[in-house]
């Protein structure tokens, strides 16, 4: 993996590769336990979760859960 890291990072930085399509959820860091459960149990069509330590936490609601599943 290490031998591929530098060339892949360079291609991402140049815009040749866009890895964001694999991200299905973006959650505040405070929601990490919920994110782990979603990923572990393959719920909400989860493929990849990005945790943002700077995002504000808000309790999940049915409407919000649906919105995060389609991100």
PDB file of N, CA and C in Angstrom:
ATOM      1  N   UNK A   1       0.822  -1.196   0.000  1.00  0.00           N
ATOM      2  CA  UNK A   1       0.000   0.000   0.000  1.00  0.00           C
ATOM      3  C   UNK A   1       0.860   1.251   0.000  1.00  0.00           C
ATOM      4  N   UNK A   2       1.943   1.242   0.748  1.00  0.00           N
ATOM      5  CA  UNK A   2       2.763   2.442   0.858  1.00  0.00           C
ATOM      6  C   UNK A   2       3.346   2.876  -0.482  1.00  0.00           C
ATOM      7  N   UNK A   3       3.682   1.925  -1.322  1.00  0.00           N
ATOM      8  CA  UNK A   3       4.274   2.317  -2.609  1.00  0.00           C
ATOM      9  C   UNK A   3       3.244   2.993  -3.519  1.00  0.00           C
ATOM     10  N   UNK A   4       1.948   2.771  -3.268  1.00  0.00           N
ATOM     11  CA  UNK A   4       0.897   3.385  -4.082  1.00  0.00           C
ATOM     12  C   UNK A   4       0.378   4.699  -3.503  1.00  0.00           C
ATOM     13  N   UNK A   5       0.651   4.953  -2.240  1.00  0.00           N
ATOM     14  CA  UNK A   5       0.076   6.106  -1.557  1.00  0.00           C
ATOM     15  C   UNK A   5       0.454   7.434  -2.208  1.00  0.00           C
ATOM     16  N   UNK A   6       1.728   7.664  -2.426  1.00  0.00           N
ATOM     17  CA  UNK A   6       2.170   8.948  -3.004  1.00  0.00           C
ATOM     18  C   UNK A   6       1.591   9.181  -4.395  1.00  0.00           C
ATOM     19  N   UNK A   7       1.674   8.203  -5.323  1.00  0.00           N
ATOM     20  CA  UNK A   7       1.094   8.443  -6.650  1.00  0.00           C
ATOM     21  C   UNK A   7      -0.423   8.644  -6.611  1.00  0.00           C
ATOM     22  N   UNK A   8      -1.121   7.898  -5.733  1.00  0.00           N
ATOM     23  CA  UNK A   8      -2.572   8.069  -5.642  1.00  0.00           C
ATOM     24  C   UNK A   8      -2.930   9.433  -5.077  1.00  0.00           C
ATOM     25  N   UNK A   9      -2.235   9.845  -4.027  1.00  0.00           N
ATOM     26  CA  UNK A   9      -2.491  11.157  -3.439  1.00  0.00           C
ATOM     27  C   UNK A   9      -2.255  12.267  -4.458  1.00  0.00           C
ATOM     28  N   UNK A  10      -1.203  12.145  -5.233  1.00  0.00           N
ATOM     29  CA  UNK A  10      -0.916  13.138  -6.272  1.00  0.00           C
ATOM     30  C   UNK A  10      -2.046  13.190  -7.306  1.00  0.00           C
ATOM     31  N   UNK A  11      -2.557  12.046  -7.694  1.00  0.00           N
ATOM     32  CA  UNK A  11      -3.653  12.016  -8.672  1.00  0.00           C
ATOM     33  C   UNK A  11      -4.934  12.613  -8.099  1.00  0.00           C
ATOM     34  N   UNK A  12      -5.196  12.392  -6.811  1.00  0.00           N
ATOM     35  CA  UNK A  12      -6.360  12.999  -6.160  1.00  0.00           C
ATOM     36  C   UNK A  12      -6.181  14.513  -6.116  1.00  0.00           C
ATOM     37  N   UNK A  13      -4.997  14.973  -5.713  1.00  0.00           N
ATOM     38  CA  UNK A  13      -4.729  16.408  -5.630  1.00  0.00           C
ATOM     39  C   UNK A  13      -4.808  17.084  -6.990  1.00  0.00           C
ATOM     40  N   UNK A  14      -4.425  16.388  -8.052  1.00  0.00           N
ATOM     41  CA  UNK A  14      -4.498  16.943  -9.411  1.00  0.00           C
ATOM     42  C   UNK A  14      -5.902  16.891  -9.996  1.00  0.00           C
ATOM     43  N   UNK A  15      -6.816  16.200  -9.315  1.00  0.00           N
ATOM     44  CA  UNK A  15      -8.178  16.096  -9.813  1.00  0.00           C
ATOM     45  C   UNK A  15      -8.383  14.967 -10.804  1.00  0.00           C
ATOM     46  N   UNK A  16      -7.376  14.116 -10.963  1.00  0.00           N
ATOM     47  CA  UNK A  16      -7.509  12.973 -11.873  1.00  0.00           C
ATOM     48  C   UNK A  16      -8.441  11.905 -11.307  1.00  0.00           C
ATOM     49  N   UNK A  17      -8.472  11.799  -9.986  1.00  0.00           N
ATOM     50  CA  UNK A  17      -9.298  10.806  -9.302  1.00  0.00           C
ATOM     51  C   UNK A  17     -10.160  11.527  -8.277  1.00  0.00           C
ATOM     52  N   UNK A  18     -11.449  11.189  -8.234  1.00  0.00           N
ATOM     53  CA  UNK A  18     -12.366  11.750  -7.235  1.00  0.00           C
ATOM     54  C   UNK A  18     -12.889  10.618  -6.362  1.00  0.00           C
ATOM     55  N   UNK A  19     -12.287  10.430  -5.180  1.00  0.00           N
ATOM     56  CA  UNK A  19     -12.717   9.327  -4.327  1.00  0.00           C
ATOM     57  C   UNK A  19     -13.991   9.605  -3.532  1.00  0.00           C
ATOM     58  N   UNK A  20     -14.546  10.806  -3.640  1.00  0.00           N
ATOM     59  CA  UNK A  20     -15.700  11.172  -2.816  1.00  0.00           C
ATOM     60  C   UNK A  20     -16.955  10.366  -3.147  1.00  0.00           C
ATOM     61  N   UNK A  21     -17.025   9.752  -4.310  1.00  0.00           N
ATOM     62  CA  UNK A  21     -18.235   9.005  -4.663  1.00  0.00           C
ATOM     63  C   UNK A  21     -18.472   7.810  -3.753  1.00  0.00           C
ATOM     64  N   UNK A  22     -17.441   7.325  -3.077  1.00  0.00           N
ATOM     65  CA  UNK A  22     -17.636   6.174  -2.194  1.00  0.00           C
ATOM     66  C   UNK A  22     -18.187   6.578  -0.829  1.00  0.00           C
ATOM     67  N   UNK A  23     -18.188   7.873  -0.521  1.00  0.00           N
ATOM     68  CA  UNK A  23     -18.671   8.352   0.775  1.00  0.00           C
ATOM     69  C   UNK A  23     -20.189   8.400   0.760  1.00  0.00           C
ATOM     70  N   UNK A  24     -20.801   7.624   1.647  1.00  0.00           N
ATOM     71  CA  UNK A  24     -22.257   7.615   1.724  1.00  0.00           C
ATOM     72  C   UNK A  24     -22.771   8.422   2.912  1.00  0.00           C
ATOM     73  N   UNK A  25     -21.936   8.638   3.924  1.00  0.00           N
ATOM     74  CA  UNK A  25     -22.358   9.343   5.137  1.00  0.00           C
ATOM     75  C   UNK A  25     -21.262  10.302   5.607  1.00  0.00           C
ATOM     76  N   UNK A  26     -21.681  11.458   6.054  1.00  0.00           N
ATOM     77  CA  UNK A  26     -20.796  12.419   6.726  1.00  0.00           C
ATOM     78  C   UNK A  26     -21.447  12.728   8.062  1.00  0.00           C
ATOM     79  N   UNK A  27     -20.723  12.434   9.145  1.00  0.00           N
ATOM     80  CA  UNK A  27     -21.292  12.570  10.483  1.00  0.00           C
ATOM     81  C   UNK A  27     -20.350  13.350  11.387  1.00  0.00           C
ATOM     82  N   UNK A  28     -20.911  14.040  12.387  1.00  0.00           N
ATOM     83  CA  UNK A  28     -20.053  14.659  13.403  1.00  0.00           C
ATOM     84  C   UNK A  28     -19.339  13.565  14.197  1.00  0.00           C
ATOM     85  N   UNK A  29     -18.192  13.895  14.725  1.00  0.00           N
ATOM     86  CA  UNK A  29     -17.418  12.920  15.494  1.00  0.00           C
ATOM     87  C   UNK A  29     -18.225  12.346  16.649  1.00  0.00           C
ATOM     88  N   UNK A  30     -19.097  13.149  17.224  1.00  0.00           N
ATOM     89  CA  UNK A  30     -19.922  12.685  18.342  1.00  0.00           C
ATOM     90  C   UNK A  30     -20.851  11.543  17.936  1.00  0.00           C
ATOM     91  N   UNK A  31     -21.110  11.382  16.646  1.00  0.00           N
ATOM     92  CA  UNK A  31     -21.980  10.311  16.170  1.00  0.00           C
ATOM     93  C   UNK A  31     -21.191   9.087  15.694  1.00  0.00           C
ATOM     94  N   UNK A  32     -19.918   9.013  16.059  1.00  0.00           N
ATOM     95  CA  UNK A  32     -19.076   7.884  15.634  1.00  0.00           C
ATOM     96  C   UNK A  32     -19.653   6.529  16.043  1.00  0.00           C
ATOM     97  N   UNK A  33     -20.151   6.371  17.284  1.00  0.00           N
ATOM     98  CA  UNK A  33     -20.722   5.056  17.630  1.00  0.00           C
ATOM     99  C   UNK A  33     -21.889   4.658  16.716  1.00  0.00           C
ATOM    100  N   UNK A  34     -22.749   5.618  16.394  1.00  0.00           N
ATOM    101  CA  UNK A  34     -23.867   5.331  15.490  1.00  0.00           C
ATOM    102  C   UNK A  34     -23.342   5.002  14.092  1.00  0.00           C
ATOM    103  N   UNK A  35     -22.340   5.752  13.655  1.00  0.00           N
ATOM    104  CA  UNK A  35     -21.746   5.492  12.349  1.00  0.00           C
ATOM    105  C   UNK A  35     -21.130   4.106  12.274  1.00  0.00           C
ATOM    106  N   UNK A  36     -20.486   3.689  13.352  1.00  0.00           N
ATOM    107  CA  UNK A  36     -19.893   2.347  13.388  1.00  0.00           C
ATOM    108  C   UNK A  36     -20.977   1.284  13.247  1.00  0.00           C
ATOM    109  N   UNK A  37     -22.079   1.459  13.940  1.00  0.00           N
ATOM    110  CA  UNK A  37     -23.182   0.495  13.861  1.00  0.00           C
ATOM    111  C   UNK A  37     -23.788   0.455  12.462  1.00  0.00           C
ATOM    112  N   UNK A  38     -23.969   1.617  11.863  1.00  0.00           N
ATOM    113  CA  UNK A  38     -24.514   1.682  10.500  1.00  0.00           C
ATOM    114  C   UNK A  38     -23.609   0.914   9.540  1.00  0.00           C
ATOM    115  N   UNK A  39     -22.295   1.162   9.653  1.00  0.00           N
ATOM    116  CA  UNK A  39     -21.349   0.492   8.758  1.00  0.00           C
ATOM    117  C   UNK A  39     -21.281  -1.006   9.046  1.00  0.00           C
ATOM    118  N   UNK A  40     -21.169  -1.353  10.318  1.00  0.00           N
ATOM    119  CA  UNK A  40     -21.033  -2.757  10.721  1.00  0.00           C
ATOM    120  C   UNK A  40     -22.201  -3.612  10.237  1.00  0.00           C
ATOM    121  N   UNK A  41     -23.407  -3.069  10.323  1.00  0.00           N
ATOM    122  CA  UNK A  41     -24.610  -3.821   9.967  1.00  0.00           C
ATOM    123  C   UNK A  41     -25.102  -3.511   8.555  1.00  0.00           C
ATOM    124  N   UNK A  42     -24.283  -2.786   7.787  1.00  0.00           N
ATOM    125  CA  UNK A  42     -24.603  -2.471   6.381  1.00  0.00           C
ATOM    126  C   UNK A  42     -25.996  -1.861   6.239  1.00  0.00           C
ATOM    127  N   UNK A  43     -26.297  -0.899   7.112  1.00  0.00           N
ATOM    128  CA  UNK A  43     -27.586  -0.215   7.076  1.00  0.00           C
ATOM    129  C   UNK A  43     -27.486   1.036   6.198  1.00  0.00           C
ATOM    130  N   UNK A  44     -28.626   1.527   5.755  1.00  0.00           N
ATOM    131  CA  UNK A  44     -28.727   2.789   5.014  1.00  0.00           C
ATOM    132  C   UNK A  44     -27.821   2.822   3.787  1.00  0.00           C
ATOM    133  N   UNK A  45     -27.593   1.686   3.159  1.00  0.00           N
ATOM    134  CA  UNK A  45     -26.723   1.614   1.976  1.00  0.00           C
ATOM    135  C   UNK A  45     -25.345   2.219   2.240  1.00  0.00           C
ATOM    136  N   UNK A  46     -24.814   1.994   3.406  1.00  0.00           N
ATOM    137  CA  UNK A  46     -23.549   2.582   3.829  1.00  0.00           C
ATOM    138  C   UNK A  46     -22.360   1.944   3.110  1.00  0.00           C
ATOM    139  N   UNK A  47     -21.505   2.784   2.551  1.00  0.00           N
ATOM    140  CA  UNK A  47     -20.273   2.311   1.934  1.00  0.00           C
ATOM    141  C   UNK A  47     -19.045   2.878   2.632  1.00  0.00           C
ATOM    142  N   UNK A  48     -19.097   4.160   3.011  1.00  0.00           N
ATOM    143  CA  UNK A  48     -17.955   4.812   3.659  1.00  0.00           C
ATOM    144  C   UNK A  48     -18.485   5.971   4.489  1.00  0.00           C
ATOM    145  N   UNK A  49     -17.971   6.100   5.708  1.00  0.00           N
ATOM    146  CA  UNK A  49     -18.383   7.180   6.599  1.00  0.00           C
ATOM    147  C   UNK A  49     -17.193   8.092   6.847  1.00  0.00           C
ATOM    148  N   UNK A  50     -17.420   9.386   6.729  1.00  0.00           N
ATOM    149  CA  UNK A  50     -16.413  10.383   7.079  1.00  0.00           C
ATOM    150  C   UNK A  50     -16.887  11.065   8.344  1.00  0.00           C
ATOM    151  N   UNK A  51     -16.028  11.069   9.367  1.00  0.00           N
ATOM    152  CA  UNK A  51     -16.350  11.731  10.628  1.00  0.00           C
ATOM    153  C   UNK A  51     -15.695  13.100  10.641  1.00  0.00           C
ATOM    154  N   UNK A  52     -16.484  14.127  10.947  1.00  0.00           N
ATOM    155  CA  UNK A  52     -16.000  15.507  10.974  1.00  0.00           C
ATOM    156  C   UNK A  52     -15.979  16.001  12.414  1.00  0.00           C
ATOM    157  N   UNK A  53     -14.793  16.189  13.001  1.00  0.00           N
ATOM    158  CA  UNK A  53     -14.722  16.622  14.402  1.00  0.00           C
ATOM    159  C   UNK A  53     -15.203  18.051  14.609  1.00  0.00           C
ATOM    160  N   UNK A  54     -15.357  18.811  13.538  1.00  0.00           N
ATOM    161  CA  UNK A  54     -15.786  20.206  13.654  1.00  0.00           C
ATOM    162  C   UNK A  54     -17.276  20.407  13.414  1.00  0.00           C
ATOM    163  N   UNK A  55     -17.965  19.367  12.950  1.00  0.00           N
ATOM    164  CA  UNK A  55     -19.400  19.475  12.686  1.00  0.00           C
ATOM    165  C   UNK A  55     -20.173  19.478  13.999  1.00  0.00           C
ATOM    166  N   UNK A  56     -21.254  20.200  14.010  1.00  0.00           N
ATOM    167  CA  UNK A  56     -22.096  20.266  15.216  1.00  0.00           C
ATOM    168  C   UNK A  56     -22.910  18.986  15.336  1.00  0.00           C
ATOM    169  N   UNK A  57     -23.070  18.522  16.553  1.00  0.00           N
ATOM    170  CA  UNK A  57     -23.870  17.324  16.804  1.00  0.00           C
ATOM    171  C   UNK A  57     -25.326  17.709  16.923  1.00  0.00           C
ATOM    172  N   UNK A  58     -26.176  16.940  16.319  1.00  0.00           N
ATOM    173  CA  UNK A  58     -27.613  17.085  16.530  1.00  0.00           C
ATOM    174  C   UNK A  58     -28.193  15.684  16.590  1.00  0.00           C
ATOM    175  N   UNK A  59     -29.093  15.440  17.505  1.00  0.00           N
ATOM    176  CA  UNK A  59     -29.662  14.103  17.630  1.00  0.00           C
ATOM    177  C   UNK A  59     -30.301  13.651  16.327  1.00  0.00           C
ATOM    178  N   UNK A  60     -30.158  12.385  15.966  1.00  0.00           N
ATOM    179  CA  UNK A  60     -30.735  11.905  14.711  1.00  0.00           C
ATOM    180  C   UNK A  60     -32.255  11.926  14.742  1.00  0.00           C
ATOM    181  N   UNK A  61     -32.814  12.266  13.603  1.00  0.00           N
ATOM    182  CA  UNK A  61     -34.258  12.194  13.420  1.00  0.00           C
ATOM    183  C   UNK A  61     -34.500  11.342  12.186  1.00  0.00           C
ATOM    184  N   UNK A  62     -35.713  10.911  12.007  1.00  0.00           N
ATOM    185  CA  UNK A  62     -36.000  10.072  10.844  1.00  0.00           C
ATOM    186  C   UNK A  62     -35.671  10.812   9.553  1.00  0.00           C
ATOM    187  N   UNK A  63     -36.051  12.076   9.462  1.00  0.00           N
ATOM    188  CA  UNK A  63     -35.794  12.855   8.256  1.00  0.00           C
ATOM    189  C   UNK A  63     -34.298  13.018   8.029  1.00  0.00           C
ATOM    190  N   UNK A  64     -33.551  13.316   9.083  1.00  0.00           N
ATOM    191  CA  UNK A  64     -32.119  13.523   8.963  1.00  0.00           C
ATOM    192  C   UNK A  64     -31.406  12.232   8.585  1.00  0.00           C
ATOM    193  N   UNK A  65     -31.827  11.101   9.138  1.00  0.00           N
ATOM    194  CA  UNK A  65     -31.191   9.827   8.806  1.00  0.00           C
ATOM    195  C   UNK A  65     -31.366   9.519   7.323  1.00  0.00           C
ATOM    196  N   UNK A  66     -32.517   9.818   6.778  1.00  0.00           N
ATOM    197  CA  UNK A  66     -32.740   9.585   5.357  1.00  0.00           C
ATOM    198  C   UNK A  66     -31.837  10.489   4.521  1.00  0.00           C
ATOM    199  N   UNK A  67     -31.660  11.736   4.954  1.00  0.00           N
ATOM    200  CA  UNK A  67     -30.818  12.668   4.210  1.00  0.00           C
ATOM    201  C   UNK A  67     -29.371  12.220   4.221  1.00  0.00           C
ATOM    202  N   UNK A  68     -28.865  11.727   5.358  1.00  0.00           N
ATOM    203  CA  UNK A  68     -27.481  11.303   5.406  1.00  0.00           C
ATOM    204  C   UNK A  68     -27.259  10.044   4.591  1.00  0.00           C
ATOM    205  N   UNK A  69     -28.277   9.233   4.447  1.00  0.00           N
ATOM    206  CA  UNK A  69     -28.129   8.000   3.697  1.00  0.00           C
ATOM    207  C   UNK A  69     -27.993   8.267   2.208  1.00  0.00           C
ATOM    208  N   UNK A  70     -28.454   9.403   1.737  1.00  0.00           N
ATOM    209  CA  UNK A  70     -28.401   9.692   0.308  1.00  0.00           C
ATOM    210  C   UNK A  70     -27.277  10.639  -0.062  1.00  0.00           C
ATOM    211  N   UNK A  71     -26.466  11.043   0.912  1.00  0.00           N
ATOM    212  CA  UNK A  71     -25.371  11.979   0.628  1.00  0.00           C
ATOM    213  C   UNK A  71     -24.354  11.323  -0.263  1.00  0.00           C
TER     214      UNK A  71
END
